[in-house]
Short mmCIF file of C-alpha atoms in Angstrom, two decimals:
data_model
loop_
_atom_site.label_atom_id
_atom_site.label_comp_id
_atom_site.label_asym_id
_atom_site.label_seq_id
_atom_site.Cartn_x
_atom_site.Cartn_y
_atom_site.Cartn_z
CA ASP A 90 26.77 80.29 -69.40
CA ALA A 91 29.10 77.58 -67.34
CA PRO A 92 26.29 74.94 -65.73
CA ALA A 93 25.37 75.43 -62.88
CA ALA A 94 27.09 72.24 -60.16
CA ALA A 95 24.48 69.91 -58.93
CA PRO A 96 24.16 70.34 -54.42
CA GLU A 97 26.46 68.51 -51.93
CA ALA A 98 23.08 67.51 -49.59
CA ASN A 99 20.76 65.98 -50.93
CA ASP A 100 18.10 67.19 -49.70
CA ALA A 101 14.99 69.74 -50.39
CA THR A 102 16.49 73.49 -49.03
CA SER A 103 20.17 72.66 -51.13
CA MET A 104 18.05 71.18 -54.14
CA THR A 105 15.58 74.29 -54.96
CA SER A 106 17.97 76.88 -53.92
CA ALA A 107 20.16 75.56 -56.87
CA LEU A 108 17.03 75.24 -58.89
CA VAL A 109 16.20 79.35 -58.15
CA GLU A 110 18.97 79.93 -59.39
CA ARG A 111 18.13 77.97 -62.97
CA LEU A 112 15.41 79.73 -63.31
CA HIS A 113 16.96 83.28 -62.81
CA PHE A 114 18.56 82.30 -65.43
CA PHE A 115 17.18 80.69 -67.27
CA PHE A 116 14.25 83.67 -67.55
CA SER A 117 16.11 86.15 -67.64
CA ASN A 118 17.51 89.12 -70.07
CA ALA A 119 20.35 87.55 -70.66
CA ASN A 120 20.03 84.30 -71.56
CA LEU A 121 17.01 84.91 -74.26
CA ARG A 122 18.99 87.47 -76.10
CA GLN A 123 20.86 84.55 -76.71
CA ASP A 124 18.19 81.13 -76.94
CA LYS A 125 15.95 81.89 -79.65
CA TRP A 126 14.25 78.39 -79.06
CA MET A 127 13.05 79.51 -75.97
CA ARG A 128 11.95 82.96 -77.69
CA ASN A 129 10.25 80.89 -79.49
CA GLU A 130 9.21 79.09 -77.30
CA MET A 131 7.45 81.20 -75.55
CA LYS A 132 6.05 83.99 -78.13
CA GLU A 133 4.19 81.03 -79.84
CA ASN A 134 2.92 79.67 -76.33
CA GLY A 135 3.41 82.30 -74.09
CA CYS A 136 4.76 79.62 -71.40
CA ILE A 137 7.65 76.80 -70.42
CA THR A 138 6.58 73.85 -69.06
CA LEU A 139 7.74 71.70 -66.01
CA ASP A 140 8.03 68.34 -68.98
CA GLN A 141 10.39 71.20 -71.19
CA LEU A 142 12.67 72.46 -68.11
CA LEU A 143 13.86 68.94 -67.73
CA LYS A 144 15.26 67.75 -70.94
CA PHE A 145 17.53 70.72 -69.71
CA GLN A 146 20.30 68.73 -68.44
CA THR A 147 21.82 71.31 -66.34
CA ILE A 148 17.78 70.99 -63.98
CA LYS A 149 17.62 67.53 -64.48
CA SER A 150 20.89 67.03 -62.39
CA ILE A 151 19.97 68.98 -59.96
CA SER A 152 16.50 66.85 -59.30
CA THR A 153 13.54 65.81 -61.35
CA ASP A 154 10.68 66.55 -59.61
CA LYS A 155 8.20 68.87 -60.47
CA LYS A 156 7.21 70.17 -56.56
CA LEU A 157 10.55 71.06 -56.00
CA ILE A 158 10.95 73.31 -59.47
CA VAL A 159 7.39 74.50 -58.56
CA GLU A 160 8.77 76.02 -55.41
CA ALA A 161 11.54 77.43 -57.10
CA ALA A 162 9.29 79.08 -59.16
CA ALA A 163 7.87 80.31 -56.32
CA GLU A 164 11.16 82.33 -54.69
CA LEU A 165 10.78 84.08 -57.98
CA LYS A 166 7.49 85.43 -57.69
CA ASP A 167 8.80 89.17 -58.75
CA GLU A 168 10.08 87.26 -62.17
CA ILE A 169 8.40 84.03 -62.73
CA THR A 170 4.65 83.29 -62.52
CA CYS A 171 3.73 79.58 -62.44
CA ASP A 172 0.71 77.44 -63.41
CA ALA A 173 0.51 74.32 -60.57
CA GLU A 174 -2.40 73.24 -62.59
CA LYS A 175 -0.96 73.24 -66.06
CA GLU A 176 2.40 73.02 -65.39
CA GLU A 177 3.51 75.79 -67.24
CA LEU A 178 5.62 78.68 -66.19
CA ARG A 179 5.98 82.34 -68.26
CA ARG A 180 7.74 85.22 -67.20
CA VAL A 181 5.97 88.41 -65.50
CA VAL A 182 7.62 91.10 -67.29
CA PRO A 183 7.80 89.14 -71.68
CA PHE A 184 10.54 89.65 -73.25
CA ASP A 185 10.20 91.58 -76.17
CA TRP A 186 13.48 93.25 -77.70
CA GLU A 187 11.66 96.30 -78.57
CA THR A 188 11.81 97.26 -74.27
CA MET A 189 15.29 94.38 -73.55
CA GLY A 190 17.59 95.74 -76.08
CA ASP A 191 20.38 94.35 -77.02
CA GLY A 192 22.14 93.82 -73.47
CA SER A 193 25.61 95.72 -74.93
CA HIS A 194 23.92 99.02 -72.54
CA LEU A 195 24.81 96.00 -69.44
CA SER A 196 28.36 95.14 -70.91
CA LEU A 197 31.96 95.12 -71.36
CA CYS A 198 34.40 93.48 -73.73
CA CYS A 199 37.20 92.16 -71.44
CA LYS A 200 40.62 92.20 -74.26
CA ASN A 201 43.64 89.41 -73.62
CA VAL A 202 41.68 86.27 -71.20
CA PRO A 203 44.34 84.42 -71.22
CA LEU A 204 44.46 81.05 -73.89
CA THR A 205 46.15 77.49 -73.56
CA GLU A 206 49.53 76.71 -75.43
CA GLU A 207 49.22 72.69 -75.13
CA GLU A 208 51.84 70.03 -78.15
CA LYS A 209 49.36 69.42 -80.86
CA SER A 210 50.34 68.40 -84.57
CA GLU A 211 53.04 70.92 -86.59
CA GLY A 212 49.09 71.47 -88.23
CA GLU A 213 47.46 72.43 -85.95
CA LYS A 214 50.36 74.20 -84.75
CA ALA A 215 50.34 76.29 -88.48
CA PHE A 216 46.26 76.70 -88.76
CA TYR A 217 45.63 77.47 -84.41
CA GLY A 218 49.38 79.46 -83.85
CA THR A 219 50.41 77.13 -80.58
CA LYS A 220 47.19 78.93 -78.17
CA HIS A 221 44.44 77.46 -79.29
CA GLU A 222 41.42 76.79 -76.40
CA TYR A 223 40.37 79.49 -73.55
CA ALA A 224 41.88 78.45 -69.69
CA VAL A 225 39.49 80.33 -67.52
CA THR A 226 36.05 78.44 -67.32
CA ARG A 227 33.43 80.91 -67.09
CA ASP A 228 32.70 80.49 -63.54
CA GLU A 229 36.44 81.80 -62.66
CA LEU A 230 35.98 85.25 -64.98
CA LYS A 231 31.92 85.04 -63.46
CA ALA A 232 33.52 85.24 -60.08
CA LEU A 233 35.79 87.93 -60.84
CA PHE A 234 33.05 90.87 -61.77
CA GLU A 235 30.67 89.91 -59.23
CA PRO A 236 31.97 92.44 -56.15
CA TYR A 237 31.21 95.29 -59.07
CA GLY A 238 27.42 93.43 -59.08
CA LYS A 239 25.52 90.64 -59.70
CA VAL A 240 26.23 89.26 -63.69
CA GLY A 241 23.99 87.77 -65.99
CA ILE A 242 25.67 85.89 -68.24
CA VAL A 243 29.60 85.52 -70.02
CA LYS A 244 30.06 84.63 -73.54
CA LEU A 245 34.05 83.59 -74.03
CA ARG A 246 33.88 84.79 -77.97
CA PHE A 247 35.32 82.35 -80.58
CA GLY A 248 35.72 82.72 -84.78
CA ARG A 249 35.70 81.02 -87.04
CA LYS A 250 38.41 79.63 -90.31
CA GLU A 251 37.69 77.48 -92.45
CA GLY A 252 34.70 76.30 -90.59
CA LYS A 253 36.44 75.54 -87.61
CA ALA A 254 35.54 77.49 -84.51
CA TYR A 255 38.88 79.33 -82.18
CA PRO A 256 39.09 81.02 -79.63
CA LEU A 257 40.13 85.45 -80.10
CA GLY A 258 41.09 85.76 -76.46
CA MET A 259 38.23 87.71 -75.39
CA ALA A 260 35.22 87.61 -73.25
CA ILE A 261 31.49 89.37 -73.52
CA ILE A 262 30.35 90.55 -69.75
CA GLU A 263 26.74 91.53 -69.07
CA PHE A 264 25.32 92.69 -65.55
CA GLU A 265 22.22 91.90 -65.02
CA ASN A 266 20.87 95.41 -64.29
CA GLU A 267 23.13 99.71 -64.78
CA GLU A 268 24.35 100.01 -61.42
CA GLY A 269 26.59 97.19 -61.68
CA MET A 270 27.65 98.49 -65.08
CA ALA A 271 28.36 101.75 -63.99
CA LYS A 272 30.84 100.60 -60.22
CA ALA A 273 32.75 97.90 -63.30
CA SER A 274 33.32 100.95 -65.96
CA ALA A 275 34.39 104.02 -63.47
CA GLU A 276 37.39 101.55 -62.48
CA LEU A 277 38.13 99.30 -65.61
CA LEU A 278 37.51 101.81 -68.47
CA PRO A 279 38.87 105.42 -68.65
CA LYS A 280 37.55 107.97 -68.95
CA GLU A 281 36.56 110.74 -71.53
CA GLY A 282 38.87 112.97 -73.02
CA GLU A 283 41.72 111.46 -70.50
CA GLU A 284 44.99 109.32 -71.16
CA SER A 285 43.83 105.38 -71.44
CA THR A 286 44.75 104.27 -67.36
CA THR A 287 41.80 103.17 -65.25
CA THR A 288 41.46 103.51 -61.43
CA LYS A 289 42.19 100.14 -61.08
CA THR A 290 43.31 96.38 -62.89
CA LEU A 291 42.90 93.11 -63.70
CA GLU A 292 44.17 89.77 -63.34
CA ILE A 293 43.43 86.61 -64.32
CA LYS A 294 46.49 83.39 -64.41
CA GLY A 295 48.12 86.36 -65.30
CA ASN A 296 47.08 88.00 -68.63
CA LYS A 297 46.71 92.23 -67.22
CA LEU A 298 42.79 92.23 -68.08
CA THR A 299 41.53 95.04 -71.37
CA PHE A 300 38.16 96.66 -71.36
CA GLU A 301 36.37 98.31 -73.52
CA LYS A 302 32.89 98.74 -74.13
CA VAL A 303 30.08 96.84 -76.49
CA LYS A 304 28.89 98.03 -79.30
CA PRO A 305 24.78 97.62 -79.57
CA MET A 306 23.35 96.15 -82.91
CA LYS A 307 22.68 97.85 -86.03
CA CYS A 308 19.59 98.01 -84.56
CA PHE A 309 19.10 99.42 -81.75
CA GLN A 310 22.05 102.43 -83.05
CA ASN A 311 21.53 105.69 -82.52
CA LYS A 312 17.10 104.84 -81.64
CA SER A 313 15.91 107.89 -80.25
CA ALA A 314 17.78 110.34 -83.78
CA LYS A 315 15.36 110.93 -86.09
CA ARG A 316 15.92 110.04 -89.81
CA SER A 317 15.92 112.50 -92.15
CA ARG A 318 13.01 112.18 -95.17
CA GLU A 319 15.88 111.14 -97.22
CA ASP A 320 17.39 108.69 -95.21
CA ASP A 321 13.29 107.25 -94.24
CA ASN A 322 13.30 106.80 -98.11
CA LYS A 323 16.20 105.23 -98.41
CA LYS A 324 16.01 102.40 -95.80
CA GLN A 325 12.17 102.22 -96.83
CA GLU A 326 13.47 101.06 -100.88
CA GLU A 327 16.00 99.21 -99.14
CA ASP A 328 13.89 97.27 -96.32
CA GLU A 329 11.75 96.58 -99.60
CA GLU A 330 13.93 94.88 -101.61
CA GLU A 331 13.34 90.67 -101.93
CA ILE A 332 15.71 88.46 -99.91
CA LYS A 333 17.15 86.23 -102.14
CA PHE A 334 17.84 82.67 -100.63
CA GLU A 335 20.68 80.85 -101.58
CA PRO A 336 21.06 77.32 -101.65
CA VAL A 337 23.34 75.93 -98.80
CA LYS A 338 25.54 73.52 -101.15
CA VAL A 339 27.24 70.08 -98.47
CA GLU A 340 30.16 67.79 -100.22
CA MET A 341 30.17 64.55 -99.16
CA VAL A 342 32.25 63.50 -96.23
CA LYS A 343 33.19 59.74 -96.87
CA GLY A 344 32.86 58.11 -93.04
CA CYS A 345 32.34 59.96 -90.17
CA VAL A 346 28.67 59.24 -89.41
CA ILE A 347 27.56 56.49 -86.24
CA ALA A 348 23.58 55.98 -86.60
CA LEU A 349 22.67 55.61 -82.88
CA THR A 350 18.90 53.80 -82.10
CA GLY A 351 17.33 53.34 -79.39
CA LEU A 352 19.00 56.64 -77.70
CA SER A 353 16.80 57.02 -73.81
CA ASP A 354 13.31 59.72 -75.10
CA GLU A 355 13.82 60.36 -71.20
CA THR A 356 17.20 61.64 -70.65
CA CYS A 357 19.25 61.08 -73.44
CA ASP A 358 20.33 64.50 -74.28
CA ARG A 359 23.14 65.98 -76.68
CA GLU A 360 24.96 66.62 -73.29
CA SER A 361 24.91 62.77 -72.28
CA ILE A 362 25.61 61.96 -75.81
CA ARG A 363 29.20 63.78 -76.64
CA GLU A 364 29.96 63.33 -72.38
CA ALA A 365 29.55 59.08 -73.89
CA VAL A 366 31.80 59.17 -76.98
CA SER A 367 34.53 61.72 -77.01
CA ASP A 368 37.21 59.79 -74.73
CA ILE A 369 36.78 57.04 -77.08
CA LEU A 370 36.76 59.51 -80.57
CA LYS A 371 39.32 61.15 -78.80
CA VAL A 372 38.25 64.59 -79.46
CA THR A 373 37.89 66.82 -77.21
CA LYS A 374 34.13 67.88 -75.50
CA ASP A 375 33.77 71.93 -76.24
CA ILE A 376 31.34 71.90 -78.46
CA LYS A 377 32.84 74.64 -80.51
CA THR A 378 36.46 72.82 -81.14
CA SER A 379 36.14 69.53 -80.67
CA GLY A 380 34.87 68.26 -84.24
CA LEU A 381 32.48 66.48 -82.68
CA TYR A 382 28.33 67.26 -84.30
CA VAL A 383 24.84 65.28 -82.64
CA ASP A 384 22.98 65.17 -84.89
CA TYR A 385 20.07 65.03 -82.21
CA THR A 386 17.09 66.44 -80.75
CA ARG A 387 15.62 65.77 -77.05
CA GLY A 388 12.07 63.48 -76.89
CA ALA A 389 13.75 61.28 -80.13
CA THR A 390 14.60 57.60 -79.99
CA SER A 391 17.62 57.69 -82.86
CA GLY A 392 20.16 60.91 -83.43
CA ASN A 393 24.13 60.75 -85.38
CA LEU A 394 27.64 61.56 -84.78
CA ARG A 395 29.01 63.69 -87.02
CA LEU A 396 32.93 64.41 -87.95
CA THR A 397 35.00 66.76 -89.64
CA GLU A 398 37.42 64.12 -90.50
CA SER A 399 36.55 60.43 -90.44
CA LYS A 400 38.68 58.90 -87.01
CA PRO A 401 37.84 54.99 -88.66
CA GLU A 402 40.21 53.26 -86.08
CA GLU A 403 38.10 54.85 -82.87
CA MET A 404 34.43 55.46 -84.51
CA LYS A 405 35.13 51.58 -85.06
CA GLU A 406 35.98 50.91 -81.23
CA LEU A 407 33.39 53.26 -80.13
CA VAL A 408 30.88 51.42 -82.53
CA ALA A 409 31.35 47.57 -80.99
CA LYS A 410 31.00 49.44 -77.36
CA LEU A 411 27.80 51.25 -77.99
CA ASN A 412 26.23 48.27 -79.33
CA ASP A 413 28.54 45.72 -76.39
CA GLY A 414 26.75 48.44 -73.82
CA THR A 415 30.41 48.88 -72.25
CA VAL A 416 29.48 52.00 -73.78
CA LEU A 417 26.12 54.03 -72.42
CA ILE A 418 24.56 57.07 -73.18
CA ALA A 419 22.37 58.31 -70.11
CA ASN A 420 23.14 55.61 -68.08
CA THR A 421 20.94 53.93 -70.81
CA LYS A 422 22.14 50.87 -73.70
CA VAL A 423 21.33 51.86 -76.94
CA GLY A 424 19.35 49.92 -79.73
CA SER A 425 22.46 49.97 -82.41
CA ALA A 426 24.72 51.99 -82.63
CA LYS A 427 26.47 51.24 -86.61
CA MET A 428 28.69 53.43 -89.24
CA LEU A 429 26.84 54.57 -92.26
CA GLU A 430 27.92 53.24 -95.69
CA GLY A 431 27.10 53.57 -99.03
CA GLU A 432 23.63 53.92 -99.59
CA GLU A 433 22.17 54.90 -96.32
CA GLU A 434 25.70 57.41 -96.36
CA ILE A 435 24.11 59.35 -99.81
CA ALA A 436 20.27 59.91 -97.75
CA TYR A 437 21.61 60.42 -94.68
CA TRP A 438 23.84 63.94 -96.11
CA LYS A 439 20.58 64.41 -98.87
CA GLY A 440 19.00 65.16 -95.05
CA PHE A 441 21.22 67.19 -94.03
CA GLU A 442 21.70 69.62 -96.22
CA GLU A 443 17.73 70.02 -96.79
CA PHE A 444 17.80 70.77 -93.21
CA LEU A 445 20.10 73.34 -93.97
CA ASN A 446 18.60 74.34 -96.50
CA ASN A 447 14.66 74.37 -94.42
CA ARG A 448 16.08 75.91 -91.38
CA LYS A 449 17.70 78.80 -93.92
CA ARG A 450 14.72 79.25 -95.51
CA ALA A 451 12.47 79.48 -91.71
CA ASP A 452 15.33 82.56 -91.10
CA LEU A 453 14.45 84.39 -94.65
CA GLU A 454 10.02 84.41 -93.47
CA GLU A 455 11.39 85.97 -90.00
CA LYS A 456 14.08 88.07 -91.78
CA ARG A 457 11.18 88.76 -94.69
CA GLN A 458 8.21 89.97 -91.28
CA LYS A 459 10.23 91.19 -89.39
CA LYS A 460 11.37 94.10 -92.79
CA LYS A 461 7.15 93.96 -93.78
CA GLN A 462 7.00 94.74 -90.00
CA LYS A 463 8.73 97.78 -89.96
CA ARG A 464 7.59 98.97 -92.83
CA PHE A 465 4.38 98.88 -91.48
CA SER A 466 5.12 100.81 -88.47
CA HIS A 467 6.87 103.42 -90.74
CA LYS A 468 4.16 104.09 -92.54
CA GLY A 469 2.07 104.79 -89.37
CA ARG A 470 3.97 107.37 -88.31
CA GLY A 471 2.37 111.45 -88.12
CA GLY A 472 2.61 114.74 -87.08
CA GLY A 473 -0.88 115.32 -86.99
CA ARG A 474 -3.44 113.80 -84.91
CA ARG A 475 -5.65 111.36 -85.48
CA ARG A 476 -9.06 111.06 -86.91
CA GLN A 477 -11.46 110.05 -83.96
#
């Protein structure tokens, strides 16, 4: 979801209202379906702390006053409970995939979303085509659909080619409830058995949008249908197959990494780093298309900037301006900045490869655990009455 703008009037009422909107979004089903970090935190601890929330850019841009966050949470008593003493927030209804689903039943796939046409090099035109960036924001699309019902999230879709992202001209609009989805579907989707005509046409920036239903994830398809014994046995055999680990191999690209130290563990985050360095490196601030990766964890005092291709002049200029304080990150001068070379550069790429493999191992282990749970659930089904 697009970041919410900080309130213009610097008063408690407007700030609380803005915080209510942000908390409602972060703890919503729509966000939790895509926010793996929040799901893991709430699964392990059952809550999110105020200190964790204050590391979110769109929270702290509104206010860093914990009291205001508690007051905002109190206005969402049907959705969030707050333990002011422990400084913890948790959902009233815990999130789980079984009951919340994948959101497809609340979502429309919106096509022909307008893209920009900008002057690019011949190589970029050959790779991406002429159009390669979205000409509309998530907020603009959200406003277009709000008359049907409250929109939970807007997801702009990107494809990948040779490791680079490009827009597909498509967005997923997920409503918060079935009423909004029903109203939008009645006007924007053709009725079954009839010609592909709709009762209303939506346009944005000169483009007529087209719509279709979002297909459920495979694990949610035909969930209520009973499988035959043969299908059950086949599925069980597939589940029991060992998931093999294939290690990730990373090819080192020389002269693409800047190491940063002395970052603020209180105010620094990926967004503030990207905001500070993008213009000098001459890259866009869009995460998916910039070619700039910010290797940084909230609360750390060091991190790295990694480009997909070397830009020696721009990188040297950035390093110099970071070191002399001309460029600040989160309004703070960094301790040091330098381009990695030699053994330091080799060590970075080895560490990066190790990080990717550890993450892949963790994901595979999560899949293995899910398969075990499915097998246990399968074995637990029976046609007779359980003995007392």
